[in-house]
mmCIF file of N, CA and C in Angstrom:
data_model
loop_
_atom_site.group_PDB
_atom_site.id
_atom_site.type_symbol
_atom_site.label_atom_id
_atom_site.label_comp_id
_atom_site.label_asym_id
_atom_site.label_seq_id
_atom_site.Cartn_x
_atom_site.Cartn_y
_atom_site.Cartn_z
ATOM 1 N N MET A 70 8.711 13.738 6.854
ATOM 2 C CA MET A 70 8.675 13.170 5.466
ATOM 3 C C MET A 70 7.291 12.993 4.882
ATOM 4 N N GLU A 71 6.950 13.766 3.786
ATOM 5 C CA GLU A 71 5.687 13.513 3.103
ATOM 6 C C GLU A 71 5.590 12.292 2.383
ATOM 7 N N ALA A 72 4.538 11.632 2.210
ATOM 8 C CA ALA A 72 4.506 10.372 1.636
ATOM 9 C C ALA A 72 4.652 10.702 0.116
ATOM 10 N N GLU A 73 5.282 9.832 -0.545
ATOM 11 C CA GLU A 73 5.567 9.970 -2.009
ATOM 12 C C GLU A 73 4.751 8.999 -2.670
ATOM 13 N N TYR A 74 4.159 9.406 -3.847
ATOM 14 C CA TYR A 74 3.220 8.651 -4.570
ATOM 15 C C TYR A 74 3.458 8.867 -6.092
ATOM 16 N N GLN A 75 2.910 7.870 -6.886
ATOM 17 C CA GLN A 75 2.961 8.139 -8.463
ATOM 18 C C GLN A 75 1.717 7.237 -8.929
ATOM 19 N N VAL A 76 1.409 7.575 -10.055
ATOM 20 C CA VAL A 76 0.233 6.979 -10.677
ATOM 21 C C VAL A 76 0.698 6.463 -12.007
ATOM 22 N N ILE A 77 0.598 5.130 -12.108
ATOM 23 C CA ILE A 77 0.986 4.450 -13.547
ATOM 24 C C ILE A 77 -0.231 3.693 -14.020
ATOM 25 N N ARG A 78 -0.869 4.203 -15.200
ATOM 26 C CA ARG A 78 -2.120 3.514 -15.617
ATOM 27 C C ARG A 78 -3.141 3.767 -14.625
ATOM 28 N N LYS A 79 -3.690 2.808 -14.221
ATOM 29 C CA LYS A 79 -4.796 2.644 -13.078
ATOM 30 C C LYS A 79 -4.129 2.168 -11.861
ATOM 31 N N ASN A 80 -2.986 2.380 -11.525
ATOM 32 C CA ASN A 80 -2.253 1.908 -10.334
ATOM 33 C C ASN A 80 -1.692 3.163 -9.548
ATOM 34 N N LEU A 81 -2.149 3.132 -8.289
ATOM 35 C CA LEU A 81 -1.530 4.270 -7.353
ATOM 36 C C LEU A 81 -0.459 3.586 -6.576
ATOM 37 N N ILE A 82 0.833 4.153 -6.745
ATOM 38 C CA ILE A 82 1.909 3.545 -6.010
ATOM 39 C C ILE A 82 2.313 4.447 -4.726
ATOM 40 N N LEU A 83 2.282 3.991 -3.600
ATOM 41 C CA LEU A 83 2.534 4.709 -2.450
ATOM 42 C C LEU A 83 3.881 4.362 -1.707
ATOM 43 N N SER A 84 4.852 5.254 -1.567
ATOM 44 C CA SER A 84 6.038 4.652 -0.780
ATOM 45 C C SER A 84 5.811 4.979 0.604
ATOM 46 N N ILE A 85 5.832 3.989 1.378
ATOM 47 C CA ILE A 85 5.616 3.965 2.787
ATOM 48 C C ILE A 85 6.453 4.883 3.678
ATOM 49 N N GLY A 86 7.612 4.738 3.490
ATOM 50 C CA GLY A 86 8.651 5.643 4.228
ATOM 51 C C GLY A 86 9.095 4.559 5.361
ATOM 52 N N PRO A 87 10.034 5.194 6.222
ATOM 53 C CA PRO A 87 10.815 4.280 7.215
ATOM 54 C C PRO A 87 9.775 3.708 8.314
ATOM 55 N N GLU A 88 8.855 4.377 8.703
ATOM 56 C CA GLU A 88 7.836 3.784 9.770
ATOM 57 C C GLU A 88 6.448 3.923 9.264
ATOM 58 N N LEU A 89 5.629 2.821 9.701
ATOM 59 C CA LEU A 89 4.214 2.909 9.423
ATOM 60 C C LEU A 89 3.559 2.744 10.754
ATOM 61 N N ASP A 90 3.424 3.972 11.539
ATOM 62 C CA ASP A 90 2.737 3.924 12.735
ATOM 63 C C ASP A 90 1.500 4.743 12.600
ATOM 64 N N HIS A 91 0.972 5.069 13.602
ATOM 65 C CA HIS A 91 -0.460 5.901 13.667
ATOM 66 C C HIS A 91 -0.512 7.013 12.900
ATOM 67 N N HIS A 92 0.538 7.933 13.130
ATOM 68 C CA HIS A 92 0.687 9.215 12.494
ATOM 69 C C HIS A 92 0.896 9.118 10.869
ATOM 70 N N ARG A 93 1.795 8.201 10.507
ATOM 71 C CA ARG A 93 2.048 8.115 9.120
ATOM 72 C C ARG A 93 0.852 7.278 8.570
ATOM 73 N N ALA A 94 0.187 6.393 9.174
ATOM 74 C CA ALA A 94 -0.949 5.716 8.434
ATOM 75 C C ALA A 94 -2.014 6.566 8.204
ATOM 76 N N ARG A 95 -2.246 7.735 8.996
ATOM 77 C CA ARG A 95 -3.233 8.677 8.719
ATOM 78 C C ARG A 95 -2.983 9.520 7.506
ATOM 79 N N LYS A 96 -1.564 9.916 7.459
ATOM 80 C CA LYS A 96 -1.219 10.487 6.315
ATOM 81 C C LYS A 96 -1.338 9.857 4.918
ATOM 82 N N ILE A 97 -0.968 8.580 5.036
ATOM 83 C CA ILE A 97 -0.983 7.892 3.912
ATOM 84 C C ILE A 97 -2.431 7.457 3.547
ATOM 85 N N ARG A 98 -3.325 7.274 4.407
ATOM 86 C CA ARG A 98 -4.760 7.046 4.111
ATOM 87 C C ARG A 98 -5.268 8.262 3.557
ATOM 88 N N GLN A 99 -4.882 9.600 3.889
ATOM 89 C CA GLN A 99 -5.585 10.898 3.485
ATOM 90 C C GLN A 99 -5.003 11.003 1.999
ATOM 91 N N LEU A 100 -3.828 10.773 1.868
ATOM 92 C CA LEU A 100 -3.212 10.902 0.384
ATOM 93 C C LEU A 100 -3.701 9.993 -0.500
ATOM 94 N N SER A 101 -3.875 8.816 -0.075
ATOM 95 C CA SER A 101 -4.243 7.690 -1.184
ATOM 96 C C SER A 101 -5.901 7.989 -1.567
ATOM 97 N N ASP A 102 -6.539 8.444 -0.441
ATOM 98 C CA ASP A 102 -8.106 8.698 -0.713
ATOM 99 C C ASP A 102 -8.131 9.976 -1.716
ATOM 100 N N GLU A 103 -7.376 10.869 -1.499
ATOM 101 C CA GLU A 103 -7.497 12.067 -2.414
ATOM 102 C C GLU A 103 -6.856 11.634 -3.770
ATOM 103 N N GLN A 104 -5.760 10.815 -3.889
ATOM 104 C CA GLN A 104 -5.170 10.455 -5.170
ATOM 105 C C GLN A 104 -6.280 9.461 -5.947
ATOM 106 N N LEU A 105 -6.888 8.504 -5.117
ATOM 107 C CA LEU A 105 -7.778 7.581 -5.819
ATOM 108 C C LEU A 105 -8.912 8.393 -6.380
ATOM 109 N N ARG A 106 -9.354 9.505 -5.770
ATOM 110 C CA ARG A 106 -10.470 10.367 -6.388
ATOM 111 C C ARG A 106 -9.994 10.942 -7.571
ATOM 112 N N ARG A 107 -8.814 11.681 -7.512
ATOM 113 C CA ARG A 107 -8.168 12.292 -8.545
ATOM 114 C C ARG A 107 -7.961 11.391 -9.854
ATOM 115 N N SER A 108 -7.274 10.298 -9.551
ATOM 116 C CA SER A 108 -6.708 9.743 -10.765
ATOM 117 C C SER A 108 -7.671 8.644 -11.260
ATOM 118 N N ARG A 109 -8.492 8.240 -10.498
ATOM 119 C CA ARG A 109 -9.493 7.243 -10.654
ATOM 120 C C ARG A 109 -8.647 5.801 -10.852
ATOM 121 N N ALA A 110 -7.593 5.671 -10.104
ATOM 122 C CA ALA A 110 -6.931 4.359 -10.071
ATOM 123 C C ALA A 110 -7.663 3.264 -9.420
ATOM 124 N N ARG A 111 -7.436 2.269 -9.986
ATOM 125 C CA ARG A 111 -8.303 1.062 -9.267
ATOM 126 C C ARG A 111 -7.263 0.199 -8.392
ATOM 127 N N ASN A 112 -6.185 0.054 -8.581
ATOM 128 C CA ASN A 112 -5.146 -0.737 -7.816
ATOM 129 C C ASN A 112 -4.305 0.189 -6.875
ATOM 130 N N ILE A 113 -3.859 -0.403 -5.749
ATOM 131 C CA ILE A 113 -2.884 0.402 -4.698
ATOM 132 C C ILE A 113 -1.637 -0.612 -4.690
ATOM 133 N N ILE A 114 -0.517 -0.112 -4.932
ATOM 134 C CA ILE A 114 0.664 -0.719 -4.609
ATOM 135 C C ILE A 114 1.448 -0.094 -3.548
ATOM 136 N N LEU A 115 1.659 -0.854 -2.346
ATOM 137 C CA LEU A 115 2.388 -0.314 -1.252
ATOM 138 C C LEU A 115 3.846 -0.683 -1.351
ATOM 139 N N ASP A 116 4.749 0.360 -1.485
ATOM 140 C CA ASP A 116 6.115 0.158 -1.607
ATOM 141 C C ASP A 116 6.815 0.300 -0.218
ATOM 142 N N PHE A 117 7.427 -0.944 0.325
ATOM 143 C CA PHE A 117 7.879 -0.875 1.661
ATOM 144 C C PHE A 117 9.501 -0.902 1.588
ATOM 145 N N SER A 118 9.935 -0.314 0.468
ATOM 146 C CA SER A 118 11.358 -0.481 0.053
ATOM 147 C C SER A 118 12.313 0.147 1.500
ATOM 148 N N ASN A 119 11.679 1.253 2.084
ATOM 149 C CA ASN A 119 12.532 1.857 3.107
ATOM 150 C C ASN A 119 11.888 1.660 4.663
ATOM 151 N N THR A 120 10.866 0.701 4.701
ATOM 152 C CA THR A 120 10.191 0.692 5.886
ATOM 153 C C THR A 120 10.738 -0.447 6.779
ATOM 154 N N ASP A 121 11.189 -0.047 8.010
ATOM 155 C CA ASP A 121 11.672 -0.860 8.974
ATOM 156 C C ASP A 121 10.726 -1.221 9.993
ATOM 157 N N PHE A 122 9.652 -0.423 10.125
ATOM 158 C CA PHE A 122 8.656 -0.608 11.464
ATOM 159 C C PHE A 122 7.367 -0.339 10.916
ATOM 160 N N MET A 123 6.443 -1.193 11.492
ATOM 161 C CA MET A 123 5.119 -1.264 11.221
ATOM 162 C C MET A 123 4.351 -1.707 12.490
ATOM 163 N N ASP A 124 3.191 -0.914 12.856
ATOM 164 C CA ASP A 124 2.517 -1.305 14.058
ATOM 165 C C ASP A 124 1.014 -1.639 13.615
ATOM 166 N N SER A 125 0.191 -1.732 14.518
ATOM 167 C CA SER A 125 -1.343 -2.151 14.203
ATOM 168 C C SER A 125 -1.988 -1.165 13.303
ATOM 169 N N ALA A 126 -1.441 0.202 13.481
ATOM 170 C CA ALA A 126 -2.123 1.217 12.702
ATOM 171 C C ALA A 126 -1.749 0.945 11.264
ATOM 172 N N GLY A 127 -0.674 0.396 11.049
ATOM 173 C CA GLY A 127 -0.241 0.131 9.587
ATOM 174 C C GLY A 127 -1.164 -1.165 9.023
ATOM 175 N N ILE A 128 -1.354 -1.918 9.755
ATOM 176 C CA ILE A 128 -2.285 -3.074 9.506
ATOM 177 C C ILE A 128 -3.540 -2.516 9.208
ATOM 178 N N GLY A 129 -4.105 -1.722 10.054
ATOM 179 C CA GLY A 129 -5.474 -1.171 9.835
ATOM 180 C C GLY A 129 -5.521 -0.230 8.444
ATOM 181 N N MET A 130 -4.390 0.410 8.212
ATOM 182 C CA MET A 130 -4.293 1.264 7.010
ATOM 183 C C MET A 130 -4.356 0.275 5.759
ATOM 184 N N ILE A 131 -3.642 -0.776 5.813
ATOM 185 C CA ILE A 131 -3.721 -1.736 4.652
ATOM 186 C C ILE A 131 -5.026 -2.409 4.529
ATOM 187 N N ILE A 132 -5.763 -2.612 5.524
ATOM 188 C CA ILE A 132 -7.107 -3.044 5.381
ATOM 189 C C ILE A 132 -8.091 -2.121 4.844
ATOM 190 N N GLY A 133 -7.909 -0.913 5.280
ATOM 191 C CA GLY A 133 -8.621 0.194 4.633
ATOM 192 C C GLY A 133 -8.425 0.399 3.125
ATOM 193 N N ARG A 134 -7.085 0.354 2.774
ATOM 194 C CA ARG A 134 -6.721 0.491 1.436
ATOM 195 C C ARG A 134 -7.391 -0.763 0.460
ATOM 196 N N TYR A 135 -7.260 -1.827 1.212
ATOM 197 C CA TYR A 135 -8.085 -2.990 0.462
ATOM 198 C C TYR A 135 -9.550 -2.811 0.297
ATOM 199 N N LYS A 136 -10.226 -2.129 1.208
ATOM 200 C CA LYS A 136 -11.648 -1.944 1.207
ATOM 201 C C LYS A 136 -11.769 -0.914 0.019
ATOM 202 N N GLU A 137 -11.075 0.295 -0.055
ATOM 203 C CA GLU A 137 -11.064 1.284 -1.134
ATOM 204 C C GLU A 137 -10.811 0.656 -2.455
ATOM 205 N N ALA A 138 -9.816 -0.174 -2.459
ATOM 206 C CA ALA A 138 -9.407 -0.772 -3.988
ATOM 207 C C ALA A 138 -10.499 -1.775 -4.360
ATOM 208 N N ASN A 139 -11.092 -2.587 -3.513
ATOM 209 C CA ASN A 139 -12.129 -3.581 -3.606
ATOM 210 C C ASN A 139 -13.352 -2.906 -4.238
ATOM 211 N N LEU A 140 -13.609 -1.690 -3.761
ATOM 212 C CA LEU A 140 -14.936 -0.908 -4.063
ATOM 213 C C LEU A 140 -14.812 -0.558 -5.552
ATOM 214 N N ARG A 141 -13.416 -0.229 -5.963
ATOM 215 C CA ARG A 141 -13.203 0.067 -7.416
ATOM 216 C C ARG A 141 -12.844 -1.053 -8.299
ATOM 217 N N GLY A 142 -13.016 -2.303 -7.860
ATOM 218 C CA GLY A 142 -12.739 -3.508 -8.692
ATOM 219 C C GLY A 142 -11.297 -3.733 -8.709
ATOM 220 N N GLY A 143 -10.455 -3.316 -7.780
ATOM 221 C CA GLY A 143 -8.950 -3.265 -7.738
ATOM 222 C C GLY A 143 -8.553 -4.127 -6.732
ATOM 223 N N LYS A 144 -7.122 -4.214 -6.716
ATOM 224 C CA LYS A 144 -6.357 -4.897 -5.767
ATOM 225 C C LYS A 144 -5.404 -4.085 -4.915
ATOM 226 N N VAL A 145 -4.973 -4.794 -3.937
ATOM 227 C CA VAL A 145 -3.775 -4.018 -3.167
ATOM 228 C C VAL A 145 -2.579 -5.066 -3.214
ATOM 229 N N CYS A 146 -1.478 -4.495 -3.582
ATOM 230 C CA CYS A 146 -0.272 -5.315 -3.766
ATOM 231 C C CYS A 146 0.858 -4.700 -2.729
ATOM 232 N N VAL A 147 1.850 -5.455 -2.391
ATOM 233 C CA VAL A 147 2.944 -4.994 -1.509
ATOM 234 C C VAL A 147 4.136 -5.359 -2.237
ATOM 235 N N ILE A 148 5.138 -4.569 -2.483
ATOM 236 C CA ILE A 148 6.301 -4.678 -2.884
ATOM 237 C C ILE A 148 7.602 -4.322 -2.035
ATOM 238 N N HIS A 149 8.650 -4.901 -2.234
ATOM 239 C CA HIS A 149 9.831 -4.707 -1.440
ATOM 240 C C HIS A 149 9.724 -4.801 0.182
ATOM 241 N N ALA A 150 8.889 -5.757 0.483
ATOM 242 C CA ALA A 150 8.744 -5.931 1.910
ATOM 243 C C ALA A 150 9.886 -6.741 2.433
ATOM 244 N N GLY A 151 10.412 -6.247 3.526
ATOM 245 C CA GLY A 151 11.535 -6.933 4.236
ATOM 246 C C GLY A 151 11.036 -8.034 5.176
ATOM 247 N N HIS A 152 11.897 -8.744 5.810
ATOM 248 C CA HIS A 152 11.455 -9.845 6.556
ATOM 249 C C HIS A 152 10.377 -9.441 7.683
ATOM 250 N N THR A 153 10.847 -8.313 8.292
ATOM 251 C CA THR A 153 9.966 -7.955 9.469
ATOM 252 C C THR A 153 8.537 -7.500 9.110
ATOM 253 N N ILE A 154 8.444 -6.831 7.939
ATOM 254 C CA ILE A 154 7.105 -6.492 7.348
ATOM 255 C C ILE A 154 6.383 -7.666 6.872
ATOM 256 N N ARG A 155 6.978 -8.578 6.184
ATOM 257 C CA ARG A 155 6.436 -9.810 5.747
ATOM 258 C C ARG A 155 5.865 -10.551 6.956
ATOM 259 N N LYS A 156 6.654 -10.668 7.917
ATOM 260 C CA LYS A 156 6.063 -11.415 9.059
ATOM 261 C C LYS A 156 4.918 -10.887 9.724
ATOM 262 N N LEU A 157 4.843 -9.510 9.819
ATOM 263 C CA LEU A 157 3.643 -8.784 10.278
ATOM 264 C C LEU A 157 2.384 -9.053 9.496
ATOM 265 N N ILE A 158 2.600 -9.064 8.246
ATOM 266 C CA ILE A 158 1.543 -9.219 7.174
ATOM 267 C C ILE A 158 0.992 -10.719 7.263
ATOM 268 N N GLU A 159 1.931 -11.566 7.415
ATOM 269 C CA GLU A 159 1.644 -13.126 7.576
ATOM 270 C C GLU A 159 0.898 -13.300 8.709
ATOM 271 N N ILE A 160 1.362 -12.902 9.941
ATOM 272 C CA ILE A 160 0.702 -13.139 11.213
ATOM 273 C C ILE A 160 -0.703 -12.294 11.338
ATOM 274 N N SER A 161 -0.797 -11.306 10.734
ATOM 275 C CA SER A 161 -2.181 -10.543 10.719
ATOM 276 C C SER A 161 -3.110 -11.106 9.754
ATOM 277 N N GLY A 162 -2.737 -12.006 8.913
ATOM 278 C CA GLY A 162 -3.650 -12.604 7.970
ATOM 279 C C GLY A 162 -3.805 -11.660 6.777
ATOM 280 N N LEU A 163 -3.201 -10.661 6.528
ATOM 281 C CA LEU A 163 -3.260 -9.848 5.369
ATOM 282 C C LEU A 163 -3.025 -10.346 4.162
ATOM 283 N N TYR A 164 -2.190 -11.497 4.055
ATOM 284 C CA TYR A 164 -1.957 -12.101 2.810
ATOM 285 C C TYR A 164 -3.207 -12.753 2.182
ATOM 286 N N LYS A 165 -4.392 -12.781 3.005
ATOM 287 C CA LYS A 165 -5.663 -13.238 2.235
ATOM 288 C C LYS A 165 -6.308 -12.191 1.537
ATOM 289 N N LEU A 166 -5.891 -10.912 1.753
ATOM 290 C CA LEU A 166 -6.396 -9.631 1.125
ATOM 291 C C LEU A 166 -5.374 -9.013 0.085
ATOM 292 N N VAL A 167 -4.055 -9.154 0.414
ATOM 293 C CA VAL A 167 -3.182 -8.467 -0.584
ATOM 294 C C VAL A 167 -2.242 -9.447 -1.209
ATOM 295 N N TYR A 168 -1.627 -8.959 -2.345
ATOM 296 C CA TYR A 168 -0.643 -9.648 -3.170
ATOM 297 C C TYR A 168 0.671 -9.116 -2.886
ATOM 298 N N GLU A 169 1.639 -10.081 -2.916
ATOM 299 C CA GLU A 169 3.061 -9.654 -2.681
ATOM 300 C C GLU A 169 3.840 -9.846 -3.979
ATOM 301 N N TYR A 170 4.722 -8.819 -4.263
ATOM 302 C CA TYR A 170 5.564 -8.967 -5.527
ATOM 303 C C TYR A 170 6.965 -8.551 -5.179
ATOM 304 N N GLU A 171 7.880 -8.944 -5.793
ATOM 305 C CA GLU A 171 9.167 -8.457 -5.430
ATOM 306 C C GLU A 171 9.514 -7.056 -5.690
ATOM 307 N N ASP A 172 8.930 -6.672 -6.868
ATOM 308 C CA ASP A 172 9.281 -5.201 -7.345
ATOM 309 C C ASP A 172 8.090 -4.576 -8.107
ATOM 310 N N LEU A 173 8.212 -3.375 -8.513
ATOM 311 C CA LEU A 173 7.143 -2.685 -9.210
ATOM 312 C C LEU A 173 6.834 -3.282 -10.510
ATOM 313 N N ASP A 174 7.894 -3.594 -11.338
ATOM 314 C CA ASP A 174 7.702 -4.213 -12.555
ATOM 315 C C ASP A 174 6.773 -5.486 -12.400
ATOM 316 N N GLU A 175 7.158 -6.364 -11.569
ATOM 317 C CA GLU A 175 6.491 -7.496 -11.416
ATOM 318 C C GLU A 175 4.951 -7.380 -10.978
ATOM 319 N N ALA A 176 4.780 -6.401 -10.037
ATOM 320 C CA ALA A 176 3.476 -6.069 -9.654
ATOM 321 C C ALA A 176 2.648 -5.404 -10.737
ATOM 322 N N LEU A 177 3.200 -4.544 -11.559
ATOM 323 C CA LEU A 177 2.431 -3.987 -12.773
ATOM 324 C C LEU A 177 2.193 -4.901 -13.797
ATOM 325 N N SER A 178 3.039 -5.891 -13.953
ATOM 326 C CA SER A 178 2.695 -7.049 -14.932
ATOM 327 C C SER A 178 1.452 -7.884 -14.546
ATOM 328 N N HIS A 179 1.348 -7.973 -13.354
ATOM 329 C CA HIS A 179 0.255 -8.814 -12.744
ATOM 330 C C HIS A 179 -1.195 -8.120 -12.617
ATOM 331 N N LEU A 180 -1.084 -6.811 -12.670
ATOM 332 C CA LEU A 180 -2.373 -6.114 -12.553
ATOM 333 C C LEU A 180 -2.895 -5.709 -13.809
#
């Protein structure tokens, strides 16, 4: 499954998919780098609607997206994170770097 994305204003929204492992993290990183260059988006919104699994590669990918957004003066947001994903983000300390919102509308209204 290819990563899905959309750009709304200066926000790149990435749908993560069912698993965020090494293979998927690499694809999402490549896609986001390309779309950030093309669209000149500043913020990245990671949509975990359909994600049931994330490993350390996913954590690394989020940190990398944070660095890219930060260089552009933007932020990284997480939406639709389930209990398992929230727990991993919390344990890894990523909540110091990223914002969490319930849905896309809420995220867009805060960016």
